[in-house]
PDB file of C-alpha atoms and ligand atoms in Angstrom:
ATOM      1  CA  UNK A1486      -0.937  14.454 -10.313  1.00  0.00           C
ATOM      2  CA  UNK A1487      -0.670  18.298  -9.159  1.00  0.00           C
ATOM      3  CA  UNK A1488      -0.988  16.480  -4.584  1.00  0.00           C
ATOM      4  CA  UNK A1489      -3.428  18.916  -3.922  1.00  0.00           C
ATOM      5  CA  UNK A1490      -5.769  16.662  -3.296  1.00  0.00           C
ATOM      6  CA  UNK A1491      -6.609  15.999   0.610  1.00  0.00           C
ATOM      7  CA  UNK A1492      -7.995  12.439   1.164  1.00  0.00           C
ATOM      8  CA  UNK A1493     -11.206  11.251   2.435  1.00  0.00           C
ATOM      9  CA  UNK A1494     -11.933   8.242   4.284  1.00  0.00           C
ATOM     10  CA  UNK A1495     -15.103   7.778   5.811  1.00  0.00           C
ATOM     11  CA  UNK A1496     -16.286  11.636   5.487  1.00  0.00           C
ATOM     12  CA  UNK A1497     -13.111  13.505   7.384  1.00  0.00           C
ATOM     13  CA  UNK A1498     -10.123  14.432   5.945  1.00  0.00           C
ATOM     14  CA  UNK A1499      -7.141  11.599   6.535  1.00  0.00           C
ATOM     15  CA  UNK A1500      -3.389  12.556   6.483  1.00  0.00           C
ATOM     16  CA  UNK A1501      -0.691  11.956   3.889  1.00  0.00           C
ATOM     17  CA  UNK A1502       2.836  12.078   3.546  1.00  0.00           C
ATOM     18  CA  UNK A1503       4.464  13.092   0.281  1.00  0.00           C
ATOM     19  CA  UNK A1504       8.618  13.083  -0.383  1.00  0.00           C
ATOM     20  CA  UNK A1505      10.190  14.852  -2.802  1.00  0.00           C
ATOM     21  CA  UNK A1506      13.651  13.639  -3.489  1.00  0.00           C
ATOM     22  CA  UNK A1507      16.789  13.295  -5.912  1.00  0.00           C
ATOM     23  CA  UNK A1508      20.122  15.011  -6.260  1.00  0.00           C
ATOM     24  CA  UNK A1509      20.782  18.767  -5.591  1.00  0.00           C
ATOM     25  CA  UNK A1510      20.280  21.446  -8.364  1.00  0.00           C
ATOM     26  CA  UNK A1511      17.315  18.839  -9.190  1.00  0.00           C
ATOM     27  CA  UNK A1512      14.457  21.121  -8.983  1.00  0.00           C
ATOM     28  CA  UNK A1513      13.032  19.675  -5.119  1.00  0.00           C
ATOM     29  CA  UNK A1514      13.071  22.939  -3.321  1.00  0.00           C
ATOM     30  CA  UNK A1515      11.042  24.842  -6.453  1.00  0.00           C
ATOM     31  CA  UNK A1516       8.393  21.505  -6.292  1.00  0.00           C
ATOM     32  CA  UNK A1517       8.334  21.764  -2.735  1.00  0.00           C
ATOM     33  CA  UNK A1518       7.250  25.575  -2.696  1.00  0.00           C
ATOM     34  CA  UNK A1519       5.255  25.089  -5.999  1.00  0.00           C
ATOM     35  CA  UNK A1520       2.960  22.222  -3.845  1.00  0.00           C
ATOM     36  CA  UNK A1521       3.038  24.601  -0.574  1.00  0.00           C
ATOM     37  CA  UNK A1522       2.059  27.835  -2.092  1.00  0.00           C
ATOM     38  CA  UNK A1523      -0.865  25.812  -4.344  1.00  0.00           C
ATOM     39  CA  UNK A1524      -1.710  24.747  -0.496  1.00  0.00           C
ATOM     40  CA  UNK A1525      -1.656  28.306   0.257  1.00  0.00           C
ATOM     41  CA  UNK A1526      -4.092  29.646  -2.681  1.00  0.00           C
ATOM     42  CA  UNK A1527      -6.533  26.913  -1.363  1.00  0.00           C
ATOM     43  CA  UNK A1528      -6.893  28.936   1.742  1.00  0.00           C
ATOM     44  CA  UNK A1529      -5.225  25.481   3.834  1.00  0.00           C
ATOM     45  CA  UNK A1530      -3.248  26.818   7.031  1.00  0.00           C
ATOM     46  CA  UNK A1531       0.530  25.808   6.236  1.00  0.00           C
ATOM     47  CA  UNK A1532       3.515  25.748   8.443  1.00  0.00           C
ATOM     48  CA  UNK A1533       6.940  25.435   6.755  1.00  0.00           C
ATOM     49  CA  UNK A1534       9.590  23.840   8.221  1.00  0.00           C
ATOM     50  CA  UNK A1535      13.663  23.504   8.247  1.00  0.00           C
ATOM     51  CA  UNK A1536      16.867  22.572   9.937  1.00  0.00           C
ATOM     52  CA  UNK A1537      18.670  25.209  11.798  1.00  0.00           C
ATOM     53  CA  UNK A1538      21.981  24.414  10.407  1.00  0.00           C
ATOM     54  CA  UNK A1539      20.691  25.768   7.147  1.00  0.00           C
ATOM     55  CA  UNK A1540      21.434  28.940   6.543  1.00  0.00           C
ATOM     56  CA  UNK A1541      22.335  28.510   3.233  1.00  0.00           C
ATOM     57  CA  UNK A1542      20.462  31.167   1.702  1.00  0.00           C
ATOM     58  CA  UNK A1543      18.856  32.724   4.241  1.00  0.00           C
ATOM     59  CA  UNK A1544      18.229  32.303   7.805  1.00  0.00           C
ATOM     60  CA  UNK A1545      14.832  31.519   8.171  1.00  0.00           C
ATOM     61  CA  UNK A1546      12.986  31.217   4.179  1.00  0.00           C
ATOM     62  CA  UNK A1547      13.282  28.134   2.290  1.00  0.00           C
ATOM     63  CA  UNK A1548      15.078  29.265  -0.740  1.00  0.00           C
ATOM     64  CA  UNK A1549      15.486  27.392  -4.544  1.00  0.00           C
ATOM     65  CA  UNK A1550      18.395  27.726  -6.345  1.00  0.00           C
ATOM     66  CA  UNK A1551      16.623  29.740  -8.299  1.00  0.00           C
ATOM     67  CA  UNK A1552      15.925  32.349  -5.368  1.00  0.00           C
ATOM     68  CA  UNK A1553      12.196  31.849  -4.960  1.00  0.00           C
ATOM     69  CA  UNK A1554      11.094  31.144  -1.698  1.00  0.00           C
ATOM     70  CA  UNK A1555       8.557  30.957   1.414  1.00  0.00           C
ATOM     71  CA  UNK A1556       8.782  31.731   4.950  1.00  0.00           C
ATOM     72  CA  UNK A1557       9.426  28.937   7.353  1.00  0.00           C
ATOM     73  CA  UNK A1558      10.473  28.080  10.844  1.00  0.00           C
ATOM     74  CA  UNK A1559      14.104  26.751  11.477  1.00  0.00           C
ATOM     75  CA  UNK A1560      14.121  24.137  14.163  1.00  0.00           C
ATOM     76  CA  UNK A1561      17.171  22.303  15.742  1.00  0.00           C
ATOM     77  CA  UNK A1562      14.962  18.819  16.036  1.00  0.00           C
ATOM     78  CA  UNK A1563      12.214  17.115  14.492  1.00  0.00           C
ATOM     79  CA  UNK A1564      10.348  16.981  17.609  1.00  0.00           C
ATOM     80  CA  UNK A1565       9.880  20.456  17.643  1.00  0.00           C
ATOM     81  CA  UNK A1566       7.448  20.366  14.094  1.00  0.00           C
ATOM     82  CA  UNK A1567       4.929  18.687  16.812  1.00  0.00           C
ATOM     83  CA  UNK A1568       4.854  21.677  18.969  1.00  0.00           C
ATOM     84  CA  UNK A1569       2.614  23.269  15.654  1.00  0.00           C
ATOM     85  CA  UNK A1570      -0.180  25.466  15.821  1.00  0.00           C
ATOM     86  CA  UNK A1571      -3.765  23.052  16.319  1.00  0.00           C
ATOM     87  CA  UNK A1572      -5.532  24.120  13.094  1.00  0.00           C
ATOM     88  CA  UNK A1573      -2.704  23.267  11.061  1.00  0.00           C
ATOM     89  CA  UNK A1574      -3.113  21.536   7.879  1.00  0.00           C
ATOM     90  CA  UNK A1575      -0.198  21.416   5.664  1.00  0.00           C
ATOM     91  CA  UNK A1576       3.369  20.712   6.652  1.00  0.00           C
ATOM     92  CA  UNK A1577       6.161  21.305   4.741  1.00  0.00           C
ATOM     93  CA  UNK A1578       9.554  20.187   5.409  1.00  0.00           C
ATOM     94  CA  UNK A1579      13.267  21.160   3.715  1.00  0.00           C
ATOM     95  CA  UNK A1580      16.285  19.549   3.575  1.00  0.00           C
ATOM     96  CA  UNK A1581      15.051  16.615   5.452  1.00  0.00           C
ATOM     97  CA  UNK A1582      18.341  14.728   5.372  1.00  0.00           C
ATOM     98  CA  UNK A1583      19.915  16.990   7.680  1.00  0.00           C
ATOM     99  CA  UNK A1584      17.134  16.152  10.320  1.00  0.00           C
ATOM    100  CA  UNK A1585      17.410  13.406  13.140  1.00  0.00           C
ATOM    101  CA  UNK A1586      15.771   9.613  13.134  1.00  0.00           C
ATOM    102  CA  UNK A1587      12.835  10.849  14.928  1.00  0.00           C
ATOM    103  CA  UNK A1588      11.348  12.566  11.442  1.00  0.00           C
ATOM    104  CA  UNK A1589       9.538   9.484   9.983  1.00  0.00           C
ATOM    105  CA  UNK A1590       7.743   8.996  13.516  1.00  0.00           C
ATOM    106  CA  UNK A1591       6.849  12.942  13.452  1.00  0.00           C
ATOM    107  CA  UNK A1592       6.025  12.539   9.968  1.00  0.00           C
ATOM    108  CA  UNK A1593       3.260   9.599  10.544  1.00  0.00           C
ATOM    109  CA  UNK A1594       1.811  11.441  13.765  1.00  0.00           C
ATOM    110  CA  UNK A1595       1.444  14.579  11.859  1.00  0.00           C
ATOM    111  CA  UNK A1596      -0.118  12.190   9.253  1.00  0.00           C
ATOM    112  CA  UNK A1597      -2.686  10.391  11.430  1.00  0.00           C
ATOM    113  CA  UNK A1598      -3.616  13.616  12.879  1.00  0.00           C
ATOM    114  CA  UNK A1599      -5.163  14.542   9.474  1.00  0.00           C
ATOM    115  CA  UNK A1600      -2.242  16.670   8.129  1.00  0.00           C
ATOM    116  CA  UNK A1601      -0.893  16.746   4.683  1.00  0.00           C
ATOM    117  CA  UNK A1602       3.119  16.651   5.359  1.00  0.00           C
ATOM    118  CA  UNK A1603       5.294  16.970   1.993  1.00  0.00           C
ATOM    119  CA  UNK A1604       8.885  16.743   2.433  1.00  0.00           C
ATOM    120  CA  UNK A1605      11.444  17.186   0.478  1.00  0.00           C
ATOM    121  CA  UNK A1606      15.385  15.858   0.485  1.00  0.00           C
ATOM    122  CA  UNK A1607      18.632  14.353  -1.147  1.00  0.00           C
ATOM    123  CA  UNK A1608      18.089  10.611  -1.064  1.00  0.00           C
ATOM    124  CA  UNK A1609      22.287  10.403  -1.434  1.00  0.00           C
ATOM    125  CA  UNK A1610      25.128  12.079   0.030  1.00  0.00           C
ATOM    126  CA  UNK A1611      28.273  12.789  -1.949  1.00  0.00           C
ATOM    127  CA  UNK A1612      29.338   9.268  -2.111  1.00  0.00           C
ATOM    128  CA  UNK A1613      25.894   7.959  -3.286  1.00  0.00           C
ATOM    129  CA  UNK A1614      24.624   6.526   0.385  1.00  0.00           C
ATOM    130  CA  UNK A1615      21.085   6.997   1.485  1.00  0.00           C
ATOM    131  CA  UNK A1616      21.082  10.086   3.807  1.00  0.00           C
ATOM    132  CA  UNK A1617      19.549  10.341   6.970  1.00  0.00           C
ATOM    133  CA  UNK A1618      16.138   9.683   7.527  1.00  0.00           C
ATOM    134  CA  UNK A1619      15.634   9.977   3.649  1.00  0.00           C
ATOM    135  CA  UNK A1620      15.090   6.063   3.545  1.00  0.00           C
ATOM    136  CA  UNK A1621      13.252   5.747   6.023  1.00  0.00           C
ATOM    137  CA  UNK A1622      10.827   8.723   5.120  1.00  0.00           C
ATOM    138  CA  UNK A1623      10.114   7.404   1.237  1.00  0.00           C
ATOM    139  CA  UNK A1624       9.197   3.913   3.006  1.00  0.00           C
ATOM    140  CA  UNK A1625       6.355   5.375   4.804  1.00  0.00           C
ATOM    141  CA  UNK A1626       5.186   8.005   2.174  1.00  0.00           C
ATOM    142  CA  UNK A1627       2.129   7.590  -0.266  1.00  0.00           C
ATOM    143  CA  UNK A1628       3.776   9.378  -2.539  1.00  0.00           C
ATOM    144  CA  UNK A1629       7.513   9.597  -3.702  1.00  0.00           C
ATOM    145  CA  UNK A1630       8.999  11.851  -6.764  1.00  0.00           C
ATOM    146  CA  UNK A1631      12.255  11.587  -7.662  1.00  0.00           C
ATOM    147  CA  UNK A1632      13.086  14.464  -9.510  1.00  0.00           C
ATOM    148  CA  UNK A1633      16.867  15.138 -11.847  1.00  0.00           C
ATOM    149  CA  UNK A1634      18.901  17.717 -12.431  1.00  0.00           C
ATOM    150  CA  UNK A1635      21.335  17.971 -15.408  1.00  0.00           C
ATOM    151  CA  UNK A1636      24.999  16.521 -15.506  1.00  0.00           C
ATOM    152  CA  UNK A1637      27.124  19.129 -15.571  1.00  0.00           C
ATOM    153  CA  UNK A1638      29.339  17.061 -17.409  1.00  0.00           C
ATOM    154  CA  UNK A1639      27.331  15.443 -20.516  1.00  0.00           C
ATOM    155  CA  UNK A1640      23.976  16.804 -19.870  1.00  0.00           C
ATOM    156  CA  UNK A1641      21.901  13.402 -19.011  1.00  0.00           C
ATOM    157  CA  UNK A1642      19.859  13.920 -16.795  1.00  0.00           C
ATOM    158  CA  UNK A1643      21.909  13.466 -13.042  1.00  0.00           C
ATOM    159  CA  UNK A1644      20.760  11.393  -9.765  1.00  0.00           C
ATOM    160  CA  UNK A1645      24.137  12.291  -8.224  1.00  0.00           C
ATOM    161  CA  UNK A1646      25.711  14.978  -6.298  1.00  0.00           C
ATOM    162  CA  UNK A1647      29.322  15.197  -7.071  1.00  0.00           C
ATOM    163  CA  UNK A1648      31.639  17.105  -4.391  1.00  0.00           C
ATOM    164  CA  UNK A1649      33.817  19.322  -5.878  1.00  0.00           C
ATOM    165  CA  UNK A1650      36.673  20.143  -3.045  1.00  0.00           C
ATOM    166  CA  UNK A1651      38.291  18.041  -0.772  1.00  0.00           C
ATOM    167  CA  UNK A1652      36.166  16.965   2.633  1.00  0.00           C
ATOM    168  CA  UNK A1653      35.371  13.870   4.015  1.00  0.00           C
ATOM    169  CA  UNK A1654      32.695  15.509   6.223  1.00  0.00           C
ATOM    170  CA  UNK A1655      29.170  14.161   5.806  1.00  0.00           C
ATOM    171  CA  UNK A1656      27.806  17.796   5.836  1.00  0.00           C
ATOM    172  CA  UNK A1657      29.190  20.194   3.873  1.00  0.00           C
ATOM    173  CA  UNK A1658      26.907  23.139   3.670  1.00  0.00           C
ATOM    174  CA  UNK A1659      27.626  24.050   0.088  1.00  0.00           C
ATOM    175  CA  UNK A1660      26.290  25.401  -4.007  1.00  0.00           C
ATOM    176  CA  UNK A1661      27.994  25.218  -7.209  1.00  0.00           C
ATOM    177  CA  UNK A1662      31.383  26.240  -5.780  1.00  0.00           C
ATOM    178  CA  UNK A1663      31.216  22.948  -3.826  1.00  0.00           C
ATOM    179  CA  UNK A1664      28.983  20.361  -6.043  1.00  0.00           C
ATOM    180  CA  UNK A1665      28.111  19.537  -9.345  1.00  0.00           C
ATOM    181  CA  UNK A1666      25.172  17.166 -10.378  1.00  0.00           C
ATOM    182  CA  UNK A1667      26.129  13.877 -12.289  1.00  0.00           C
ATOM    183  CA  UNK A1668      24.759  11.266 -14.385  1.00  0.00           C
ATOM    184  CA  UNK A1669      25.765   7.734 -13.072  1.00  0.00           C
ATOM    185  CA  UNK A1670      28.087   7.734 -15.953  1.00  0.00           C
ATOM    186  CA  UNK A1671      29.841  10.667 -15.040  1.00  0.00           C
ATOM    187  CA  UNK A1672      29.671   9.580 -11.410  1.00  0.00           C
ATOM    188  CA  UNK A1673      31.227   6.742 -11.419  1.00  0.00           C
ATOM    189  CA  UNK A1674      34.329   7.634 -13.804  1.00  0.00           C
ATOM    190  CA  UNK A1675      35.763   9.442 -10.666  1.00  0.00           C
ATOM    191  CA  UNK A1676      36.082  13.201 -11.725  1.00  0.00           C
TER     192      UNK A1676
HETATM  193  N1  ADP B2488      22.768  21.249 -13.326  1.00  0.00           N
HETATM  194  C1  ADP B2488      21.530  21.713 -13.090  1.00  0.00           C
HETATM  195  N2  ADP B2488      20.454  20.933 -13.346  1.00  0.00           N
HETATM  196  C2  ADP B2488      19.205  21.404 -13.136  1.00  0.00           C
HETATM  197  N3  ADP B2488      18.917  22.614 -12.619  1.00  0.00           N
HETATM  198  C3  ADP B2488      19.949  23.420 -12.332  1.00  0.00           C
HETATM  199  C4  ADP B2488      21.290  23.021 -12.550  1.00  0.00           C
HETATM  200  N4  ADP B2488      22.088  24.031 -12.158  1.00  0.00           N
HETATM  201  C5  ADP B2488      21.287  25.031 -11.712  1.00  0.00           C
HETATM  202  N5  ADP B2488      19.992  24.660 -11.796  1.00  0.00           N
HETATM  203  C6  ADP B2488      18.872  25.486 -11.339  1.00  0.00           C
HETATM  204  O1  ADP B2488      18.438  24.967 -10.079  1.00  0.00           O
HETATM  205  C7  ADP B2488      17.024  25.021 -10.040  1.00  0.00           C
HETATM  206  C8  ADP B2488      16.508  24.019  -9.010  1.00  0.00           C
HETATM  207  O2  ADP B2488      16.765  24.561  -7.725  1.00  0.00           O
HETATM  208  P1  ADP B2488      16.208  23.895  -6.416  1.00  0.00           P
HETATM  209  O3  ADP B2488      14.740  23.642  -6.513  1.00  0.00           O
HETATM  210  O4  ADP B2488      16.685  24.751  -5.273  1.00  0.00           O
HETATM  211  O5  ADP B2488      16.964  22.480  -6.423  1.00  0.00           O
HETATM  212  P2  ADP B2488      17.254  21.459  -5.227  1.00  0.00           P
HETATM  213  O6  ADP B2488      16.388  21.836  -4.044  1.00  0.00           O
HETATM  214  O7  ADP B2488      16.902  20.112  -5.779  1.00  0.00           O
HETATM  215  O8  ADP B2488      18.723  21.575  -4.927  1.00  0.00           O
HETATM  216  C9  ADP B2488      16.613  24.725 -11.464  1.00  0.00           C
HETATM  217  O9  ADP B2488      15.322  25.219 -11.765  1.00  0.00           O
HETATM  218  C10 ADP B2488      17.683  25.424 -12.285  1.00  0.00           C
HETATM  219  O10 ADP B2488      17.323  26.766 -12.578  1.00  0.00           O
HETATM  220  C1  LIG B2489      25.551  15.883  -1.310  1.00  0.00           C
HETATM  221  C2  LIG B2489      25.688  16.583   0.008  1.00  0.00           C
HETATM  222  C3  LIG B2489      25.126  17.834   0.187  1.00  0.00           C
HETATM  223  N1  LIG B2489      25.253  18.470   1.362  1.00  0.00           N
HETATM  224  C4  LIG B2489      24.649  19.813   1.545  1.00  0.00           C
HETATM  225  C5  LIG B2489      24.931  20.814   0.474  1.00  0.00           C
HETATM  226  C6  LIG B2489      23.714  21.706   0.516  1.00  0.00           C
HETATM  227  O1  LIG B2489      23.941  22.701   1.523  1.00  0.00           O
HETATM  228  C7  LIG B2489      22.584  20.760   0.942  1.00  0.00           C
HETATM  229  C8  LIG B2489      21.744  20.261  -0.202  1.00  0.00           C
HETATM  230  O2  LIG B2489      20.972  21.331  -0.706  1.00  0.00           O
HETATM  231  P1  LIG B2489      20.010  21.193  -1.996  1.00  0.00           P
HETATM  232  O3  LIG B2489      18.826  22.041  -1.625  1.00  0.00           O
HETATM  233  O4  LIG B2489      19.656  19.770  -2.200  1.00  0.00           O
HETATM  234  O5  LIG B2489      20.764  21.755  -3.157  1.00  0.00           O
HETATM  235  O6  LIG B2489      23.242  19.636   1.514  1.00  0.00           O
HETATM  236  C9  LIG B2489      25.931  17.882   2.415  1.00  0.00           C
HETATM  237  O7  LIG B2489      26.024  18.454   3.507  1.00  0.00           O
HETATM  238  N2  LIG B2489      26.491  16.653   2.257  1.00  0.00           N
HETATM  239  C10 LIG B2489      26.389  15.967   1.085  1.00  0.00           C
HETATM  240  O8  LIG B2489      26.917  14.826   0.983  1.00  0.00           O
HETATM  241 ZN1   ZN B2490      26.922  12.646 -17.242  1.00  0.00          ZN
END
């Protein structure tokens, strides 16, 4: 299914929310743009959105590992994605774990408004617990992917995100010089 379809119910468009998730280096960034810029090519009005705090790549774009990428509009909370323009019909959203609890409840009012919101996130942290409103946003969705990336160590394919150096901190802005992915395997056997 390529979810560029808008749904109908009773003659008007309805909205829908769609989550991309799995581990990092998994390919969620690159479906996330690949969905948005499909949106884009159908003449749809989308607005892009993303944490602040992520200025990974570059300040404002959402970036892949891979260095494609599309504008968006950094915001410091999720109530902020309301304040949208009114003839808005697509919503994307990156690095949703690193928003606050609020996002599902944006999420479905965006939805019932008629708007088509795909997200996309890490469903773990680095020790392999839900993160953030990750949960709470694939509960909710119509649609979830879970997408893999490789294991750097034996090449399954990886649902974990292995930290690399030494931090306890929840957020650890951070590429290959900070995580690998990992097959449960791999995860598990403790580096
Ligand atoms: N171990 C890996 N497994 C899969 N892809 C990898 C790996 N390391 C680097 N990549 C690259 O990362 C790209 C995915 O980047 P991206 O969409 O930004 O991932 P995510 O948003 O899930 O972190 C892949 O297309 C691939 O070129
Ligand atoms: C596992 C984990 C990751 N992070 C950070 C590291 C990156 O900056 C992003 C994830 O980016 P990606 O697009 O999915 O590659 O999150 C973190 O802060 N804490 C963690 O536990
Ligand atoms: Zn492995």
């Amino acid at each position: 299914m390529l979810f560029s379809e808008q749904n109908f119910r009773r003659g008007e468009f309805s909205g829908s929310i769609e989550v991309i998730c799995g581990s990092m280096f998994s390919g969620k960034t690159e479906e996330l743009i690949r969905r948005l810029k499909r949106a884009q090519i159908a003449k749809l009005n989308v607005e892009i959105f993303k944490p602040k705090t992520d200025t990974r790549y570059d300040e404002t774009a959402v970036v892949s590992h891979d260095l494609n990428s599309i504008p968006s509009t950094p915001v410091d909370s999720s109530s902020a994605i309301l304040l949208l323009g009114t003839n808005t019909q697509v919503v994307g959203i990156d690095e949703a774990q690193f928003f606050d609890d609020e996002l599902p409840e944006v999420c479905n009012k965006l939805a019932l408004k008629g708007i088509r919101v795909v997200i996309a996130g890490l469903d773990m942290d680095f020790l392999g617990k839900p993160f953030g409103p990750m949960p709470a946003l694939m509960a909710i969705a119509e649609h979830v992917t879970k997408v893999n990336a490789v294991c750097m160590q034996c090449g399954s394919p990886a649902v974990y995100s292995y930290r690399t150096v030494a931090s306890e901190a929840k957020v650890l802005l951070g590429e290959k010089e900070s995580y690998e992915p990992r097959c449960r395997a791999c995860y598990h056997a403790l580096g």
